[in-house]
Coordinates of C-alpha atoms in Angstrom, one line a residue:
Chain A
M1247 CA 20.4 17.1 -8.0
I1248 CA 18.3 13.9 -7.9
L1249 CA 18.1 13.0 -4.2
I1250 CA 17.6 9.4 -3.3
V1251 CA 16.9 8.5 0.4
A1252 CA 18.7 5.2 1.0
E1253 CA 16.8 2.2 2.4
H1254 CA 18.8 0.0 4.6
A1255 CA 18.2 -2.7 7.2
G1256 CA 20.4 -4.8 9.4
G1257 CA 23.5 -2.7 8.6
K1258 CA 23.2 -3.3 4.9
L1259 CA 22.1 -1.2 1.9
A1260 CA 18.8 -2.6 0.7
K1261 CA 18.4 -3.8 -2.9
S1262 CA 15.6 -1.2 -3.3
T1263 CA 18.2 1.6 -3.0
L1264 CA 20.1 0.2 -6.1
E1265 CA 16.7 0.1 -7.9
M1266 CA 16.1 3.7 -7.0
V1267 CA 19.5 4.6 -8.5
T1268 CA 18.4 3.0 -11.8
A1269 CA 15.1 4.9 -11.7
A1270 CA 17.0 8.2 -11.1
R1271 CA 19.3 7.6 -14.1
Q1272 CA 16.4 6.7 -16.3
S1273 CA 14.3 9.6 -15.2
G1274 CA 16.0 12.2 -17.4
R1275 CA 15.8 14.7 -14.6
E1276 CA 18.8 17.0 -14.1
G1277 CA 21.7 16.8 -11.7
P1278 CA 24.0 14.3 -10.0
V1279 CA 22.5 11.2 -8.5
T1280 CA 22.9 11.8 -4.8
V1281 CA 22.1 9.2 -2.1
L1282 CA 21.2 10.4 1.4
V1283 CA 22.0 7.9 4.1
L1284 CA 20.0 8.5 7.3
G1285 CA 20.9 6.5 10.4
Q1286 CA 23.4 5.8 13.1
G1287 CA 26.6 3.9 12.5
V1288 CA 26.1 3.9 8.7
A1289 CA 29.6 4.0 7.4
D1290 CA 29.4 0.6 5.6
I1291 CA 26.0 1.6 4.1
A1292 CA 27.4 4.9 2.9
N1293 CA 30.4 3.1 1.2
A1294 CA 28.0 0.7 -0.5
A1295 CA 25.9 3.6 -1.8
A1296 CA 29.1 5.4 -3.0
A1297 CA 29.7 2.5 -5.4
V1298 CA 26.6 3.3 -7.4
A1299 CA 26.0 7.1 -6.9
D1300 CA 27.6 10.3 -8.0
Q1301 CA 27.8 11.5 -4.4
V1302 CA 26.6 10.4 -1.0
L1303 CA 25.4 12.6 1.9
V1304 CA 25.7 11.0 5.3
A1305 CA 23.7 12.0 8.3
D1306 CA 25.0 9.8 11.1
M1307 CA 23.2 10.9 14.2
P1308 CA 21.8 9.3 17.3
Q1309 CA 18.4 10.9 16.6
L1310 CA 18.3 8.8 13.4
A1311 CA 19.0 5.5 15.0
T1312 CA 15.4 4.4 14.5
Y1313 CA 12.9 5.4 11.8
N1314 CA 10.2 8.0 12.5
A1315 CA 8.0 9.5 9.8
E1316 CA 8.2 13.1 11.0
V1317 CA 11.9 13.0 11.6
W1318 CA 12.6 11.3 8.2
A1319 CA 10.4 13.8 6.4
A1320 CA 12.1 16.8 8.1
A1321 CA 15.6 15.4 7.3
T1322 CA 14.8 14.7 3.6
A1323 CA 13.0 18.1 3.0
Q1324 CA 16.0 20.0 4.6
I1325 CA 18.6 18.3 2.4
A1326 CA 16.4 18.7 -0.7
Q1327 CA 16.0 22.4 0.0
E1328 CA 19.7 23.0 0.7
G1329 CA 20.8 20.9 -2.3
E1330 CA 18.1 22.4 -4.6
A1331 CA 17.0 18.9 -5.5
S1332 CA 14.8 18.6 -8.7
T1333 CA 13.6 15.2 -7.8
I1334 CA 13.4 13.2 -4.6
I1335 CA 13.2 9.5 -4.8
I1336 CA 12.1 7.4 -1.8
G1337 CA 11.5 3.7 -1.5
G1338 CA 8.0 2.3 -2.0
S1339 CA 8.2 0.4 1.3
R1340 CA 5.6 0.9 4.0
S1341 CA 7.8 3.5 5.7
G1342 CA 8.7 5.2 2.5
R1343 CA 5.1 5.7 1.5
E1344 CA 4.5 6.9 5.0
Y1345 CA 6.9 9.8 5.1
A1346 CA 7.2 10.7 1.4
P1347 CA 3.8 12.5 1.3
R1348 CA 5.0 14.7 4.2
V1349 CA 8.1 15.6 2.2
A1350 CA 5.9 16.6 -0.7
V1351 CA 3.7 18.8 1.4
K1352 CA 6.7 20.4 3.1
L1353 CA 8.2 21.3 -0.3
D1354 CA 4.9 22.1 -2.0
A1355 CA 5.8 19.5 -4.5
P1356 CA 3.7 17.0 -6.6
Y1357 CA 3.9 13.4 -5.5
L1358 CA 4.1 10.4 -7.8
E1359 CA 3.5 7.4 -5.7
D1360 CA 4.7 3.8 -6.0
V1361 CA 5.8 4.2 -9.6
I1362 CA 7.0 1.4 -11.9
R1363 CA 8.4 3.6 -14.7
L1364 CA 9.8 7.1 -14.9
S1365 CA 10.7 9.4 -17.8
A1366 CA 11.2 13.1 -18.5
Q1367 CA 8.8 14.7 -20.9
G1368 CA 10.2 18.2 -21.5
N1369 CA 10.0 19.9 -18.1
A1370 CA 7.6 17.4 -16.8
L1371 CA 8.1 14.0 -15.2
Q1372 CA 5.9 11.1 -16.4
A1373 CA 5.4 8.0 -14.4
Q1374 CA 3.5 4.7 -14.6
R1375 CA 1.7 3.2 -11.6
Y1376 CA -1.0 0.7 -10.9
T1377 CA -4.4 1.7 -9.7
Y1378 CA -7.8 0.1 -9.0
L1379 CA -6.3 -2.8 -7.0
A1380 CA -3.6 -3.1 -9.7
R1381 CA -6.2 -3.7 -12.4
V1382 CA -5.3 -0.5 -14.2
T1383 CA -2.0 0.9 -15.3
E1384 CA -2.1 4.7 -15.1
T1385 CA 0.3 7.1 -16.7
V1386 CA 0.5 10.3 -14.6
E1387 CA 2.5 13.5 -15.1
A1388 CA 3.6 16.3 -12.9
E1389 CA 5.5 19.5 -13.8
A1390 CA 7.2 21.4 -11.1
P1391 CA 10.7 22.5 -10.0
V1392 CA 10.7 19.8 -7.5
I1393 CA 8.8 16.5 -7.6
V1394 CA 8.7 13.7 -5.0
V1395 CA 8.6 10.1 -6.2
T1396 CA 8.3 6.7 -4.5
V1397 CA 9.4 3.7 -6.4
K1398 CA 7.7 0.3 -6.3
P1399 CA 10.1 -2.3 -5.1
G1400 CA 11.2 -4.8 -7.8
S1401 CA 10.2 -2.5 -10.7
F1402 CA 13.7 -1.4 -11.8
A1403 CA 16.9 -3.4 -12.2
P1404 CA 19.3 -2.8 -9.4
A1405 CA 22.2 -0.5 -10.4
A1406 CA 25.6 -2.2 -10.8
A1407 CA 28.6 -0.7 -9.0
A1408 CA 30.4 1.8 -11.2
G1409 CA 34.2 1.8 -11.5
A1410 CA 34.7 5.1 -9.6
S1411 CA 33.4 5.8 -6.1
G1412 CA 31.1 8.8 -5.4
E1413 CA 32.4 11.5 -3.0
Q1414 CA 31.0 11.3 0.5
Y1415 CA 30.0 14.3 2.6
D1416 CA 28.8 14.4 6.2
V1417 CA 25.7 16.6 6.7
E1418 CA 24.3 18.2 9.9
L1419 CA 20.6 18.3 10.3
D1420 CA 18.2 20.2 12.5
L1421 CA 15.6 17.5 13.5
P1422 CA 12.3 17.7 15.3
A1423 CA 11.7 15.5 18.4
P1424 CA 9.6 12.4 17.5
R1425 CA 6.1 12.7 18.9
V1426 CA 5.1 9.1 18.5
E1427 CA 6.6 7.0 21.2
V1428 CA 7.3 3.3 20.4
T1429 CA 6.5 1.3 23.5
G1430 CA 7.1 -2.2 22.1
K1431 CA 8.2 -3.9 18.9
S1432 CA 7.7 -7.3 17.4
V1433 CA 9.9 -8.2 14.5
E1434 CA 8.6 -10.9 12.3
K1435 CA 11.4 -13.3 12.0
S1436 CA 11.3 -16.2 9.7
S1437 CA 13.9 -18.8 8.7
R1438 CA 12.3 -18.6 5.2
V1439 CA 13.1 -16.0 2.6
A1440 CA 11.1 -12.7 3.0
L1441 CA 8.0 -12.6 0.8
T1442 CA 8.9 -9.4 -1.0
E1443 CA 12.4 -10.7 -1.9
A1444 CA 11.5 -14.3 -2.7
D1445 CA 12.0 -15.7 -6.2
V1446 CA 9.4 -18.4 -5.6
I1447 CA 6.3 -18.2 -3.3
V1448 CA 4.0 -21.0 -2.3
T1449 CA 0.7 -19.6 -1.1
G1450 CA -2.2 -21.5 0.5
G1451 CA -5.9 -20.6 0.5
R1452 CA -9.0 -21.9 2.3
G1453 CA -9.0 -24.8 -0.2
V1454 CA -6.0 -26.3 1.6
G1455 CA -8.5 -27.4 4.2
S1456 CA -7.0 -26.8 7.7
P1457 CA -4.1 -25.2 9.5
E1458 CA -2.5 -28.7 9.7
N1459 CA -2.8 -29.2 6.0
F1460 CA -1.3 -25.7 5.5
A1461 CA 1.8 -26.7 7.5
T1462 CA 2.1 -30.1 5.7
Y1463 CA 1.4 -29.0 2.1
V1464 CA 2.2 -25.2 1.8
E1465 CA 5.1 -25.1 4.2
G1466 CA 6.2 -28.6 3.1
L1467 CA 6.4 -27.6 -0.5
A1468 CA 8.0 -24.2 0.2
D1469 CA 10.7 -25.8 2.3
R1470 CA 11.4 -28.4 -0.3
I1471 CA 11.9 -25.9 -3.1
G1472 CA 13.4 -23.0 -1.0
A1473 CA 10.4 -20.7 -1.4
G1474 CA 8.6 -18.1 0.7
V1475 CA 5.2 -18.8 2.3
G1476 CA 2.2 -16.7 1.6
A1477 CA -1.5 -16.9 2.6
T1478 CA -4.8 -15.5 1.4
R1479 CA -6.9 -13.1 3.4
A1480 CA -9.5 -15.8 4.2
V1481 CA -6.8 -18.0 5.7
V1482 CA -5.5 -15.1 7.8
D1483 CA -9.0 -14.0 8.8
A1484 CA -9.6 -17.6 9.9
G1485 CA -6.6 -17.4 12.2
W1486 CA -4.7 -20.2 10.4
R1487 CA -1.7 -18.0 9.6
P1488 CA -0.2 -14.7 10.7
Y1489 CA -1.0 -11.4 8.9
A1490 CA 2.7 -11.1 7.9
E1491 CA 2.1 -13.8 5.3
Q1492 CA -0.9 -12.2 3.7
V1493 CA -0.7 -11.4 0.1
G1494 CA -3.2 -9.0 -1.5
Q1495 CA -4.6 -5.5 -1.4
T1496 CA -4.6 -5.5 2.4
G1497 CA -1.4 -7.5 2.7
K1498 CA 1.9 -7.6 0.8
T1499 CA 2.4 -7.0 -2.9
V1500 CA 4.7 -9.6 -4.4
Q1501 CA 6.3 -10.1 -7.8
P1502 CA 8.2 -13.4 -7.8
G1503 CA 9.4 -15.4 -10.7
A1504 CA 6.9 -18.2 -9.8
Y1505 CA 3.8 -18.0 -7.6
I1506 CA 2.4 -21.3 -6.7
A1507 CA -1.2 -21.0 -5.4
L1508 CA -2.6 -24.0 -3.6
G1509 CA -6.4 -24.1 -2.9
V1510 CA -6.6 -20.4 -3.8
S1511 CA -9.8 -19.2 -5.5
G1512 CA -8.4 -16.0 -6.9
A1513 CA -10.4 -13.1 -5.5
V1514 CA -9.6 -9.6 -7.0
Q1515 CA -8.3 -8.6 -3.5
H1516 CA -5.7 -11.4 -3.8
L1517 CA -4.9 -10.9 -7.5
S1518 CA -4.0 -7.3 -6.8
G1519 CA -1.1 -8.4 -4.6
M1520 CA 0.3 -11.2 -6.8
G1521 CA -1.1 -10.7 -10.3
K1522 CA 2.2 -9.3 -11.7
S1523 CA 4.1 -12.5 -10.8
K1524 CA 6.1 -13.8 -13.8
Y1525 CA 4.6 -17.3 -13.7
I1526 CA 1.5 -18.3 -11.9
V1527 CA 0.7 -21.9 -11.0
A1528 CA -2.7 -22.9 -9.7
I1529 CA -3.7 -26.1 -8.1
N1530 CA -7.4 -26.2 -7.1
K1531 CA -10.1 -28.8 -7.2
D1532 CA -12.7 -26.3 -8.3
A1533 CA -12.2 -26.1 -12.1
E1534 CA -14.3 -22.9 -12.1
A1535 CA -11.9 -21.0 -9.7
P1536 CA -11.0 -17.6 -11.2
I1537 CA -7.3 -18.2 -10.4
F1538 CA -7.2 -20.5 -13.5
K1539 CA -7.9 -17.5 -15.7
V1540 CA -4.6 -15.9 -14.7
A1541 CA -2.6 -19.1 -14.4
D1542 CA 0.3 -20.2 -16.6
Y1543 CA 0.1 -23.7 -15.4
G1544 CA -3.0 -25.2 -13.8
I1545 CA -3.9 -28.5 -12.3
V1546 CA -7.5 -29.2 -11.4
G1547 CA -7.1 -31.6 -8.5
D1548 CA -7.0 -32.2 -4.8
V1549 CA -4.1 -30.4 -3.0
N1550 CA -4.0 -33.4 -0.6
Q1551 CA -3.0 -35.7 -3.5
I1552 CA -1.1 -33.4 -5.9
V1553 CA 1.1 -31.7 -3.4
P1554 CA 2.6 -34.8 -1.7
A1555 CA 3.5 -36.0 -5.2
L1556 CA 5.0 -32.7 -5.9
I1557 CA 7.1 -32.6 -2.7
E1558 CA 8.3 -36.1 -3.5
A1559 CA 9.1 -35.4 -7.1
A1560 CA 10.9 -32.1 -6.3
G1561 CA 13.2 -34.1 -4.0
K1562 CA 14.4 -36.4 -6.7
Chain B
M1453 CA -13.2 15.9 21.2
K1454 CA -14.5 15.6 17.6
I1455 CA -13.5 12.8 15.2
L1456 CA -13.4 13.5 11.5
T1457 CA -13.7 10.3 9.5
L1458 CA -12.9 10.3 5.8
V1459 CA -15.1 8.4 3.3
R1460 CA -14.3 7.6 -0.3
Q1461 CA -16.4 5.8 -2.8
V1462 CA -14.7 3.2 -4.9
P1463 CA -15.7 0.3 -7.2
D1464 CA -16.6 -2.9 -5.5
A1465 CA -13.6 -5.2 -5.4
E1466 CA -15.3 -7.7 -7.6
A1467 CA -16.6 -5.2 -10.1
R1468 CA -15.1 -5.0 -13.6
V1469 CA -13.2 -1.8 -14.3
K1470 CA -13.7 -0.4 -17.8
I1471 CA -11.6 2.0 -19.7
N1472 CA -13.2 4.5 -22.0
A1473 CA -11.2 7.1 -24.0
Q1474 CA -8.1 6.3 -22.0
N1475 CA -9.9 7.0 -18.7
V1476 CA -11.4 4.7 -16.1
D1477 CA -15.2 4.7 -16.7
L1478 CA -17.3 4.0 -13.6
E1479 CA -20.6 4.3 -15.4
G1480 CA -22.7 1.2 -14.4
T1481 CA -20.0 0.0 -12.0
T1482 CA -21.1 -1.0 -8.4
L1483 CA -19.7 1.6 -6.1
V1484 CA -19.2 1.1 -2.4
I1485 CA -17.7 2.9 0.6
D1486 CA -14.0 2.1 0.5
G1487 CA -13.5 -0.9 2.9
M1488 CA -10.4 0.7 4.4
D1489 CA -12.4 3.9 5.3
E1490 CA -15.2 1.7 6.7
Y1491 CA -12.8 0.5 9.4
G1492 CA -12.3 4.2 10.2
V1493 CA -16.0 4.9 10.6
E1494 CA -16.4 1.8 12.7
E1495 CA -13.4 2.6 14.9
A1496 CA -14.8 6.2 15.6
L1497 CA -18.1 4.6 16.7
R1498 CA -16.3 2.1 18.9
L1499 CA -14.1 4.7 20.5
R1500 CA -17.2 6.6 21.5
E1501 CA -19.0 3.4 22.7
G1502 CA -16.0 2.4 24.6
G1503 CA -16.3 5.6 26.8
A1504 CA -13.6 7.8 25.2
G1505 CA -14.7 11.5 25.4
V1506 CA -16.0 11.7 21.8
E1507 CA -18.3 14.7 21.5
E1508 CA -19.2 14.3 17.8
I1509 CA -18.3 12.1 14.8
V1510 CA -18.3 13.8 11.4
A1511 CA -17.9 12.1 8.1
L1512 CA -16.3 13.9 5.2
A1513 CA -16.3 13.1 1.5
V1514 CA -15.0 15.0 -1.5
G1515 CA -16.2 14.1 -4.9
P1516 CA -19.1 14.0 -7.4
K1517 CA -22.8 13.9 -6.4
R1518 CA -22.9 10.1 -6.2
V1519 CA -20.5 10.2 -3.2
E1520 CA -23.6 11.1 -1.1
D1521 CA -24.4 7.4 -1.1
A1522 CA -21.2 6.6 0.8
L1523 CA -21.9 9.4 3.3
R1524 CA -25.4 8.0 3.8
T1525 CA -23.8 4.6 4.6
A1526 CA -21.6 6.3 7.2
L1527 CA -24.6 8.1 8.7
A1528 CA -26.5 4.9 8.8
M1529 CA -23.6 3.2 10.6
G1530 CA -23.9 5.9 13.3
V1531 CA -21.8 9.0 12.5
D1532 CA -23.6 12.2 13.6
R1533 CA -23.4 14.3 10.5
A1534 CA -21.7 14.5 7.1
I1535 CA -20.0 17.1 5.0
H1536 CA -19.9 16.7 1.2
V1537 CA -17.5 18.9 -0.8
E1538 CA -19.1 18.3 -4.1
T1539 CA -16.9 18.4 -7.2
D1540 CA -16.3 16.6 -10.4
E1541 CA -12.6 17.7 -10.3
K1542 CA -10.2 14.8 -9.8
L1543 CA -7.9 15.7 -6.9
D1544 CA -4.8 13.7 -6.2
P1545 CA -4.1 12.9 -2.5
I1546 CA -1.7 15.8 -2.0
A1547 CA -4.3 18.3 -3.3
L1548 CA -7.2 16.6 -1.4
S1549 CA -5.3 16.8 1.8
R1550 CA -5.6 20.6 1.5
V1551 CA -9.4 20.3 1.7
V1552 CA -9.3 17.7 4.5
A1553 CA -6.9 19.7 6.7
Q1554 CA -9.0 22.9 6.3
V1555 CA -12.2 21.0 7.2
A1556 CA -10.5 19.5 10.2
Q1557 CA -9.4 22.9 11.4
A1558 CA -12.8 24.5 10.8
E1559 CA -14.5 21.7 12.7
G1560 CA -11.9 21.7 15.5
A1561 CA -11.3 17.9 15.1
G1562 CA -8.8 16.2 17.4
L1563 CA -8.6 12.9 15.6
I1564 CA -8.8 12.1 11.9
L1565 CA -9.4 8.5 10.7
V1566 CA -8.7 7.6 7.1
G1567 CA -8.2 4.3 5.2
G1568 CA -4.6 3.1 4.9
Q1569 CA -4.8 2.6 1.2
E1570 CA -7.5 3.8 -1.2
A1571 CA -8.9 1.1 -3.5
D1572 CA -9.1 3.5 -6.5
W1573 CA -5.8 5.3 -6.3
D1574 CA -3.9 2.4 -4.7
S1575 CA -2.4 5.3 -2.7
Q1576 CA -1.3 5.5 0.9
A1577 CA -0.7 9.2 0.9
L1578 CA -3.8 11.0 2.1
G1579 CA -3.4 10.4 5.8
A1580 CA 0.2 11.4 5.9
A1581 CA -0.2 14.5 3.7
T1582 CA -3.1 15.6 5.9
A1583 CA -1.1 15.1 9.0
E1584 CA 1.8 17.2 7.6
R1585 CA -0.6 20.1 6.6
L1586 CA -1.9 20.2 10.1
G1587 CA 1.5 19.7 11.7
W1588 CA 0.1 16.5 13.5
P1589 CA 1.8 13.1 14.1
Q1590 CA 0.4 10.2 12.2
L1591 CA -0.1 6.5 12.9
T1592 CA -0.4 4.4 9.8
W1593 CA -1.6 0.8 9.2
T1594 CA -3.2 0.7 12.7
N1595 CA -4.7 -2.6 13.8
E1596 CA -5.4 -1.8 17.4
L1597 CA -6.4 1.6 18.9
K1598 CA -7.3 2.9 22.4
L1599 CA -8.1 6.4 23.4
E1600 CA -7.9 7.5 27.1
G1601 CA -8.2 11.3 27.7
E1602 CA -6.0 12.8 25.0
T1603 CA -3.7 9.8 24.7
L1604 CA -3.8 7.3 21.9
T1605 CA -2.2 3.9 22.4
G1606 CA -2.3 0.9 20.1
R1607 CA -0.4 -1.2 17.6
H1608 CA 0.4 -0.8 13.9
D1609 CA 2.3 -2.5 11.2
V1610 CA 5.7 -1.3 10.2
D1611 CA 8.3 -2.5 7.6
D1612 CA 9.6 -5.4 9.5
G1613 CA 6.8 -6.3 11.9
N1614 CA 4.6 -4.3 14.2
E1615 CA 5.0 -1.7 16.9
S1616 CA 3.0 -0.7 20.0
F1617 CA 2.8 3.1 20.2
R1618 CA 1.7 6.0 22.4
A1619 CA 0.9 9.5 21.0
A1620 CA -1.0 12.5 22.2
L1621 CA -4.0 14.0 20.3
P1622 CA -4.4 15.7 17.8
A1623 CA -3.3 13.0 15.4
V1624 CA -4.1 11.2 12.1
V1625 CA -4.7 7.5 12.2
T1626 CA -4.9 5.3 9.1
T1627 CA -7.0 2.2 9.4
Q1628 CA -6.9 -1.3 7.9
Q1629 CA -8.2 -4.8 8.1
G1630 CA -7.9 -6.4 11.5
L1631 CA -8.7 -3.2 13.4
N1632 CA -12.4 -4.1 13.8
E1633 CA -15.3 -5.7 12.0
P1634 CA -17.5 -2.9 10.5
R1635 CA -21.2 -3.1 11.4
Y1636 CA -24.0 -3.3 8.9
P1637 CA -26.4 -0.4 9.0
T1638 CA -29.8 -1.6 10.3
L1639 CA -33.1 -0.5 8.7
P1640 CA -34.1 1.8 11.6
N1641 CA -30.6 3.4 11.4
I1642 CA -30.9 3.8 7.7
M1643 CA -34.3 5.6 8.3
K1644 CA -32.7 7.8 11.0
A1645 CA -29.8 8.6 8.8
K1646 CA -32.1 10.3 6.3
K1647 CA -32.8 13.0 8.9
K1648 CA -29.2 13.6 9.8
E1649 CA -27.4 16.7 8.5
L1650 CA -25.5 16.3 5.2
R1651 CA -24.0 19.6 4.5
K1652 CA -22.9 20.6 1.0
D1653 CA -19.7 22.5 0.5
D1654 CA -18.1 24.2 -2.4
L1655 CA -14.6 23.1 -3.5
G1656 CA -13.8 26.7 -4.5
T1657 CA -13.5 27.8 -0.9
Y1658 CA -10.6 25.5 -0.3
G1659 CA -8.2 26.6 -3.0
A1660 CA -7.2 23.0 -3.9
Q1661 CA -5.8 22.4 -7.4
P1662 CA -4.7 19.0 -8.8
T1663 CA -0.9 18.7 -8.7
V1664 CA -0.8 15.5 -10.8
R1665 CA -2.4 15.0 -14.2
V1666 CA -3.6 11.6 -15.4
V1667 CA -2.3 11.2 -19.0
Q1668 CA -3.9 7.8 -19.7
S1669 CA -5.3 4.7 -18.1
E1670 CA -5.1 1.3 -19.6
I1671 CA -5.9 -2.3 -18.6
Q1672 CA -2.8 -4.2 -19.3
T1673 CA -3.2 -7.9 -18.8
R1674 CA -0.2 -10.1 -19.1
A1675 CA -0.9 -12.9 -21.5
R1676 CA -0.9 -16.1 -19.5
L1677 CA 0.0 -19.5 -20.9
N1678 CA -3.1 -21.1 -19.4
K1679 CA -1.6 -24.6 -19.8
M1680 CA -3.8 -27.1 -18.0
I1681 CA -2.2 -30.3 -16.7
D1682 CA -4.4 -33.4 -16.2
G1683 CA -4.7 -33.9 -12.4
K1684 CA -6.1 -37.4 -12.6
D1685 CA -2.8 -39.1 -12.0
P1686 CA -1.2 -37.0 -9.2
Q1687 CA 2.3 -38.4 -9.8
A1688 CA 2.3 -37.7 -13.5
A1689 CA 0.8 -34.3 -12.9
A1690 CA 3.5 -33.4 -10.3
E1691 CA 6.3 -34.5 -12.6
Q1692 CA 4.9 -32.6 -15.6
L1693 CA 4.5 -29.4 -13.6
L1694 CA 8.1 -29.6 -12.3
D1695 CA 9.4 -30.2 -15.8
L1696 CA 7.5 -27.1 -17.0
L1697 CA 8.8 -25.0 -14.1
R1698 CA 12.4 -26.2 -14.6
N1699 CA 12.7 -26.4 -18.3
E1700 CA 10.1 -24.1 -19.9
A1701 CA 9.6 -21.3 -17.3
K1702 CA 13.1 -21.9 -15.9
V1703 CA 12.0 -20.6 -12.5
L1704 CA 13.1 -23.7 -10.5
A1705 CA 16.5 -25.1 -10.3

């Protein structure tokens, strides 16, 4: 079987799980597409998974109420072994890429990380992924009875619900006790759409001028057009904006339909996180800024003058 | 307690990456110690300076001869000695973790520090794979770390925010921006580093084989429209941009 570990949050199946189902069906690997749901009180999530998968395995246990790398790795490896999985597909989220390597080591399996394409080549599995700060697209190949894969969010179309519903089975797991104790948690809440899910992102760089200008222009424009808000590393380092908004190698990777960069110079570090956006817009008063080289639409001009006009025009 | 800090050598972020015969060609490229690993080296030094019982700090690198330069940088920053497993073989993170775990065991390390994402592989796997081989817990994307006795406390990023944590040694910690500001090696320390031990090791003793093969590498750049809009009249520019986004790109309603 092809084993997918469901990603879910807030009681809902995440879109990334539907993307993994597509990756599984395109992979050419053998066996039914099976979704494993780990958590507590996950009946709705399991039902949603059953609409797209051949079968669903449900581990509904108090020990799975919160994510822990060692526990998730143990659960996944156990099911993979019992079900003789040929391929294990895990989400390319921060947590997915944290426990997937542990699963690979437990199963003595090769690991294809953060892939954007998957295809079978005889007995081998071939994948594409980005390397060198997303400047290079690498094709990698592994050949083994069992292979672990993480899938980069947004790289596959979400699977549509099939007519029939996959069978659901409850599974029992023998889980280790977590050794990392969580002593506090701060959840980044925002009234705006999450960066990794946003169709449009407005990002501000140092060229915006000040934290006040950032609020007026970057947030102002984002709110007017219903976009997410991003920031460059320089802006975050300067303490203008929280790290959660940082886009780039050391921040979030995004792939929106439109990425509007205000006062952003376009350092490689930043391009690595947003360079795959469908359309890139750059507004910067420095005509030599590298961001213009990757822009679809560019305006050489002062953010202070162009953006208020843009906010006004967008409201018409 | 001994700290093992992993050091990789990667192209400078601003360097151009070339492809030659479907492989990344680093000839002539400026290579530096991976920034993410540098936070790990710095953090090891700070834990010791902060009074945690750190007996020794050892830097480890696996790679070709040139990787010595990255180890020299770590030595000049202040680590006590270095181990270089010299090889031209390209090991993927899962294979490499086999070497790291064995070195950690042989050295009796209680804490391993490694960069959260390597700038050449764009991989986050090395820390986690090493932790699994050793049967240790891991803390990834750490941006605050304290060590008292055998107890680690700190804060790290997770999917939906960040968490404070507590865990007992031994453990693997992956490091990132925000954890600290790495120091520059001073000239006296660069001179001193030349006298520090840099032991050479043979990959053959670790039984590590690549598990993933690179078939080809290519630089794929998306063709961009590069349409410039005259910004002299802000109103007109704004309206033209909105028109393009709505009617040409169709990304705005």
